[in-house]
Short mmCIF file of C-alpha atoms in Angstrom, two decimals:
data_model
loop_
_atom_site.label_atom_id
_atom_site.label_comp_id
_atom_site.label_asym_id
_atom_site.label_seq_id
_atom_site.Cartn_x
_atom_site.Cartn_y
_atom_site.Cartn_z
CA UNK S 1 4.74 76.08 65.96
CA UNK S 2 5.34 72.41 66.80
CA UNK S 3 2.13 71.64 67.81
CA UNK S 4 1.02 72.88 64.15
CA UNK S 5 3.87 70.63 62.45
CA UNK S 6 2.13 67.72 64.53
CA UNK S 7 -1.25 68.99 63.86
CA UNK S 8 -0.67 68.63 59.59
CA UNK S 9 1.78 65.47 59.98
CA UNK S 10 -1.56 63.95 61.71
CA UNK S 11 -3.75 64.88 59.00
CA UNK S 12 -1.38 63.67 56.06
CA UNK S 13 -1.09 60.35 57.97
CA UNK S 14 -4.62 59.97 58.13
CA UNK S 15 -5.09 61.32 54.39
CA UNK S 16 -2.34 58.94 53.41
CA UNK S 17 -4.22 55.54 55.35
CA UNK S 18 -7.68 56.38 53.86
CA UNK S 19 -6.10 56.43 50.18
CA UNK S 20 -3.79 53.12 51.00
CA UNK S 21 -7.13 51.30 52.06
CA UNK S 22 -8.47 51.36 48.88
CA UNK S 23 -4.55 50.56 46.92
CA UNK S 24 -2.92 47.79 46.00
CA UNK S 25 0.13 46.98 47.96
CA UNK S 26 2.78 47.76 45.65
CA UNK S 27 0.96 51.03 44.92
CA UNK S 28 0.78 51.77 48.48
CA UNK S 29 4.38 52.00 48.95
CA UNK S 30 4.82 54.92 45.94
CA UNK S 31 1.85 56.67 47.27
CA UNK S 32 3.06 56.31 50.44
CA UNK S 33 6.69 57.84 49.39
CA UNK S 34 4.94 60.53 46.96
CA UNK S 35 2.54 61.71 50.31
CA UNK S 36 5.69 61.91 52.39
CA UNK S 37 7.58 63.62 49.70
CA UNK S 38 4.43 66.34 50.08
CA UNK S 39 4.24 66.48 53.29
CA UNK S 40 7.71 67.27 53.60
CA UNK S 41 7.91 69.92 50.80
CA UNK S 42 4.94 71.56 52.37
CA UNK S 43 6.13 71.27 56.19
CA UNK S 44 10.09 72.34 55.08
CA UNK S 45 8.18 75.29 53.51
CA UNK S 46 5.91 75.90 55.94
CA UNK S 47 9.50 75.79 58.46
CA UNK S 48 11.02 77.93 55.98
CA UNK S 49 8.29 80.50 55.86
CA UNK S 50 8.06 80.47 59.07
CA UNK S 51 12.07 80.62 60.36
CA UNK S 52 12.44 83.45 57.34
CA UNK S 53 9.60 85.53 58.64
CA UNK S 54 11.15 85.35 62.19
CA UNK S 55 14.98 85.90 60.41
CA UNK S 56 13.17 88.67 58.77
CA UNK S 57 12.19 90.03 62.07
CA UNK S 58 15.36 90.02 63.75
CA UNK S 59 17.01 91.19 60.92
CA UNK S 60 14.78 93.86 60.77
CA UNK S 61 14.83 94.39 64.70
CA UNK S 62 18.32 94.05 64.42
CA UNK S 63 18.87 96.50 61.68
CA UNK S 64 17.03 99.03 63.51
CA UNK S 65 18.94 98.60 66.35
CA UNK S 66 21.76 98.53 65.07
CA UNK S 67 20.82 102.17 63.36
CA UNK S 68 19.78 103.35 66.79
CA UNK S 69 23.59 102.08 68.38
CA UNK S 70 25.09 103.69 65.28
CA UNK S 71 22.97 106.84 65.78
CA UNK S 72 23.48 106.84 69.58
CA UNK S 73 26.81 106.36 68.80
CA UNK S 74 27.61 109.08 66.39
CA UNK S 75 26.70 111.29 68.88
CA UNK S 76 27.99 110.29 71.74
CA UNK S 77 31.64 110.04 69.02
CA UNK S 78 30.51 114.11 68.28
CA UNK S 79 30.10 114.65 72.03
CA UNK S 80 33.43 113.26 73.24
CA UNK S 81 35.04 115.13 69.99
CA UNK S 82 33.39 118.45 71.34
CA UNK S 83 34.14 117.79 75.06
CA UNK S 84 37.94 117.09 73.33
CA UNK S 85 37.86 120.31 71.44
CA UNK S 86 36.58 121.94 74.56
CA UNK S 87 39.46 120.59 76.67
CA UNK S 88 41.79 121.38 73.93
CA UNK S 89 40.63 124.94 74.18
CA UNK S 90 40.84 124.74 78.29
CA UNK S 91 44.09 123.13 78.00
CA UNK S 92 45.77 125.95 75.47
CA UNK S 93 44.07 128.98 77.84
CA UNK S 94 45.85 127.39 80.67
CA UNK S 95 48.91 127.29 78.50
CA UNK S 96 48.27 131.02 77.93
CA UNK S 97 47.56 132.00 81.45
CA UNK S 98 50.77 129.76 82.95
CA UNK S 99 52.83 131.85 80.37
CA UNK S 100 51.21 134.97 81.72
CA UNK S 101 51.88 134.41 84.70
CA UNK S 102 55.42 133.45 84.30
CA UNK S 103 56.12 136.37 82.98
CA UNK S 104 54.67 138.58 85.50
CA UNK S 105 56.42 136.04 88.18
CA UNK S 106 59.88 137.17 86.24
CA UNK S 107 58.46 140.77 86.25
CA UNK S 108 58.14 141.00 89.58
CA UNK S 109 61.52 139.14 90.51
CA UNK S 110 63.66 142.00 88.20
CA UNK S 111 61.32 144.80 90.21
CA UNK S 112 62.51 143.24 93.41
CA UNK S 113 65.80 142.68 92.48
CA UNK S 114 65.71 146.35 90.78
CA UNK S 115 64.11 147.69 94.84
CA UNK S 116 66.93 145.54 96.56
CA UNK S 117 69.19 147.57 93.91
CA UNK S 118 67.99 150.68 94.45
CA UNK S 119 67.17 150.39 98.70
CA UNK S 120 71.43 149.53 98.61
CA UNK S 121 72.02 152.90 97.01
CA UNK S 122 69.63 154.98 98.72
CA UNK S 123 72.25 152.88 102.00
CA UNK S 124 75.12 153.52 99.90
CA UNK S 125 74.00 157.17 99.40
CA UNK S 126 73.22 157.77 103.36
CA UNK S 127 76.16 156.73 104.32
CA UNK S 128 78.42 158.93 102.10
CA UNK S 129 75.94 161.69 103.35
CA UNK S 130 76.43 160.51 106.79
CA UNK S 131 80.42 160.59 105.98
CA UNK S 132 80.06 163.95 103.94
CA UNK S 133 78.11 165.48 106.87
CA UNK S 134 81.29 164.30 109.35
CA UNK S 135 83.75 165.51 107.29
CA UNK S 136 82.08 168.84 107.16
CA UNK S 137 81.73 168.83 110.89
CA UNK S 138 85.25 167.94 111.15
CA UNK S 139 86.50 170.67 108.72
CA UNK S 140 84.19 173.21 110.38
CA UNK S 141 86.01 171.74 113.87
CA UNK S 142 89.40 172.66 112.11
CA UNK S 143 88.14 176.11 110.43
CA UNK S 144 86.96 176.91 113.87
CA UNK S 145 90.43 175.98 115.14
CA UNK S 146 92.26 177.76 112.46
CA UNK S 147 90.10 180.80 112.88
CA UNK S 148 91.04 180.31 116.39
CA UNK S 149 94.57 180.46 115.80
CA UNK S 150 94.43 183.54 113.08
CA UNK S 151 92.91 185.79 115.80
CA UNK S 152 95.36 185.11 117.86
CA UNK S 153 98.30 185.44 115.07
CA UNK S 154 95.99 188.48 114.03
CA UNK S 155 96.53 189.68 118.11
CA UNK S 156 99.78 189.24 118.21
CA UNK S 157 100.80 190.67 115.20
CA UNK S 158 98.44 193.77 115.93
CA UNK S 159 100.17 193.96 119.08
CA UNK S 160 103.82 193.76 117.92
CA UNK S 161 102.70 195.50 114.90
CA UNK S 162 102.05 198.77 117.81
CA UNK S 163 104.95 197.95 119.87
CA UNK S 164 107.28 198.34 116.77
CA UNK S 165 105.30 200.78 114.93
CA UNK S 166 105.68 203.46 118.52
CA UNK S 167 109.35 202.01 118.82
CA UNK S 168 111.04 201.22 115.67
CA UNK S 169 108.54 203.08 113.31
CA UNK S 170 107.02 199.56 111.90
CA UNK S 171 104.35 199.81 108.94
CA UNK S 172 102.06 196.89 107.99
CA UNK S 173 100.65 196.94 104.75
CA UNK S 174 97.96 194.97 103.33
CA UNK S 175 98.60 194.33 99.40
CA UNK S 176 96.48 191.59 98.53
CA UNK S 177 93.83 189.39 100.09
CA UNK S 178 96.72 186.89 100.82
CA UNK S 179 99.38 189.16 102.04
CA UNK S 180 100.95 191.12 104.21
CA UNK S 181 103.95 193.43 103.25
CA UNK S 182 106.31 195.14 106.62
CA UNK S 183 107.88 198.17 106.22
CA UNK S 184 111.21 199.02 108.44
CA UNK S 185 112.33 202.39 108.62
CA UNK S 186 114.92 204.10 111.14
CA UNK S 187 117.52 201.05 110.39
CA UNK S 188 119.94 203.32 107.66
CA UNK S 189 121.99 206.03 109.67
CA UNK S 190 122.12 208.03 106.26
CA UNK S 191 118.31 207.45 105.71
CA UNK S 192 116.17 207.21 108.31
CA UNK S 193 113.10 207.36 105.92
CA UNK S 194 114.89 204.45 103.69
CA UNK S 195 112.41 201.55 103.26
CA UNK S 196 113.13 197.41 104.29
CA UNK S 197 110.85 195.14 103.49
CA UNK S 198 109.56 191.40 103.55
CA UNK S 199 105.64 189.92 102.67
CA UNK S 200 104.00 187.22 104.85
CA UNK S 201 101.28 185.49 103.92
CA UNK S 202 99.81 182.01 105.96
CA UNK S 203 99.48 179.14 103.82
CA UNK S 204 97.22 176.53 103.39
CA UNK S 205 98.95 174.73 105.61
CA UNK S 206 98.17 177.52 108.46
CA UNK S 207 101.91 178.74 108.46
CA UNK S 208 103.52 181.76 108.11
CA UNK S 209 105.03 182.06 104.97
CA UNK S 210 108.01 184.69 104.06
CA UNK S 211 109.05 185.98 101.14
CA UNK S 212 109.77 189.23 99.00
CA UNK S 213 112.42 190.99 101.32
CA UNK S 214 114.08 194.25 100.09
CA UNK S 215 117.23 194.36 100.07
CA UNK S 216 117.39 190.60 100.30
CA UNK S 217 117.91 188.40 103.70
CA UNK S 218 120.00 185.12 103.07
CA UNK S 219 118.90 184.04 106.24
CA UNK S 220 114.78 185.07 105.75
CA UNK S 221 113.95 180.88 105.42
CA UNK S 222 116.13 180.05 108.47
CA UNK S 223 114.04 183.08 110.41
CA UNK S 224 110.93 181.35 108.66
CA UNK S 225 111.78 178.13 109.94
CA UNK S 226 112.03 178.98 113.61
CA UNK S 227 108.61 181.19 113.63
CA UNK S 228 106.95 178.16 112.66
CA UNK S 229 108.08 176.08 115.53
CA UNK S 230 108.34 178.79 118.38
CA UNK S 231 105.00 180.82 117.17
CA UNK S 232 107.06 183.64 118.53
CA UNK S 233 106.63 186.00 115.96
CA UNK S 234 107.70 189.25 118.18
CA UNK S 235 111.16 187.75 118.20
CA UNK S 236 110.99 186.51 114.11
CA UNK S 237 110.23 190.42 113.60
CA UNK S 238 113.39 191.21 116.38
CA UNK S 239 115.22 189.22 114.66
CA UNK S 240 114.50 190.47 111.01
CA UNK S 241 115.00 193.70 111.80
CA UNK S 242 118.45 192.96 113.24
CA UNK S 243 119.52 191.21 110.01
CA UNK S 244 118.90 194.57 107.61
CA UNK S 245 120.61 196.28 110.30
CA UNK S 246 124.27 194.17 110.11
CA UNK S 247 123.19 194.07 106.22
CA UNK S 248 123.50 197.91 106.30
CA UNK S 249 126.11 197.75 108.40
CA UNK S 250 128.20 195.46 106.14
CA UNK S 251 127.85 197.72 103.17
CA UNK S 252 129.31 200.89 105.46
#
């Protein structure tokens, strides 16, 4: 482009010499002004044309690039807004899943806590089993002993039962499922038939227990009383016997 500037300044400075060498000299200098005036108009447009082509071009260039950017841009902007959207999404399921989980984490802790609950009862409950089971054994231990004991009462009753029964003419009764009632006979002079009584019974305590005597015996609890600490019930039934006897004998 310079080289063409040069190339027309040349030519309007030879143009301008062959007109001045057939001028006057005070002509030459306004021809001289009027053929630089020209050559400038022409070369600034010639510039101008020139420079505002080439503007145009960049502009143009320029423009479309800029489109492209804005383009490239406007999708890359929709990309990151979709990759956002998609971590949004990500981000919320997480949310929901955490959650989830939490709540089966506190699920799980109240089922443990409800198996701790229920493994100490199922202890709890074996042990009062295992305590039920000795008590039993203990009370059968003491049944056995107290069944023990009865057949041996039951012995020695049956046997002073036949001892005064051959002797003394003795009758044992049974009137209940509790008692016992003893009959006396042979004790009134006037009435050897005449009946004396008392009931026995054994508690729940496993003693005997007296009561019910006919005619009555002020001293049938002090009679109890020793039974219960000698076991010696031939003598309690001795001694019973003797006290209707002075009670008959009193009222002769």
């Amino acid at each position: 482009m310079k080289q063409q500037n040069n190339g027309v300044f040349s030519a309007t400075v030879i143009w301008v010499a062959s007109i001045m060498s057939h001028i006057k000299p005070e002509e030459e200098l306004d021809i001289f002004n009027e053929s630089i005036n020209d050559f400038w108009n022409r070369f600034r447009n010639t510039t101008f044309n020139e420079h505002y082509s080439q503007v145009m071009g960049l502009r143009d260039t320029y423009k479309d690039s800029v489109e492209a950017l804005t383009e490239k841009l406007s999708t890359k902007i929709k990309e990151e807004e979709r990759m956002i959207e998609t971590c949004l999404e990500f981000r919320n399921k997480i949310h929901i899943q955490n959650k989830l989980i939490q709540e089966k984490q506190d699920n799980l802790a109240k089922l443990i806590d409800s198996i701790q609950d229920k493994k100490c009862e199922v202890e709890k409950l074996t042990k009062t089993i295992q305590d039920l089971k000795e008590s039993l054994s203990k009370k059968k231990e003491i049944i056995a002993a107290a069944n023990k004991a009865n057949k041996e009462k039951l012995k020695m009753l049956q046997k002073s039962y036949n001892l005064y029964k051959d002797h003394l003419g003795l009758e044992i009764r049974k009137i209940n499922d509790e008692k016992l009632q003893f009959i006396f006979r042979n004790i009134d002079p006037k009435d050897h038939e005449k009946p004396f009584t008392f009931s026995l019974r054994i508690n729940e305590e496993r003693d005997y227990e007296i009561s019910d005597s006919a005619p009555h015996l002020e001293c049938l609890e002090e009679f109890q009383e020793k039974v219960r600490k000698t076991n010696n019930f031939s003598a309690f039934l001795a001694n019973v016997r003797k006290a209707f006897i002075a009670l008959v004998c009193n009222e002769l």
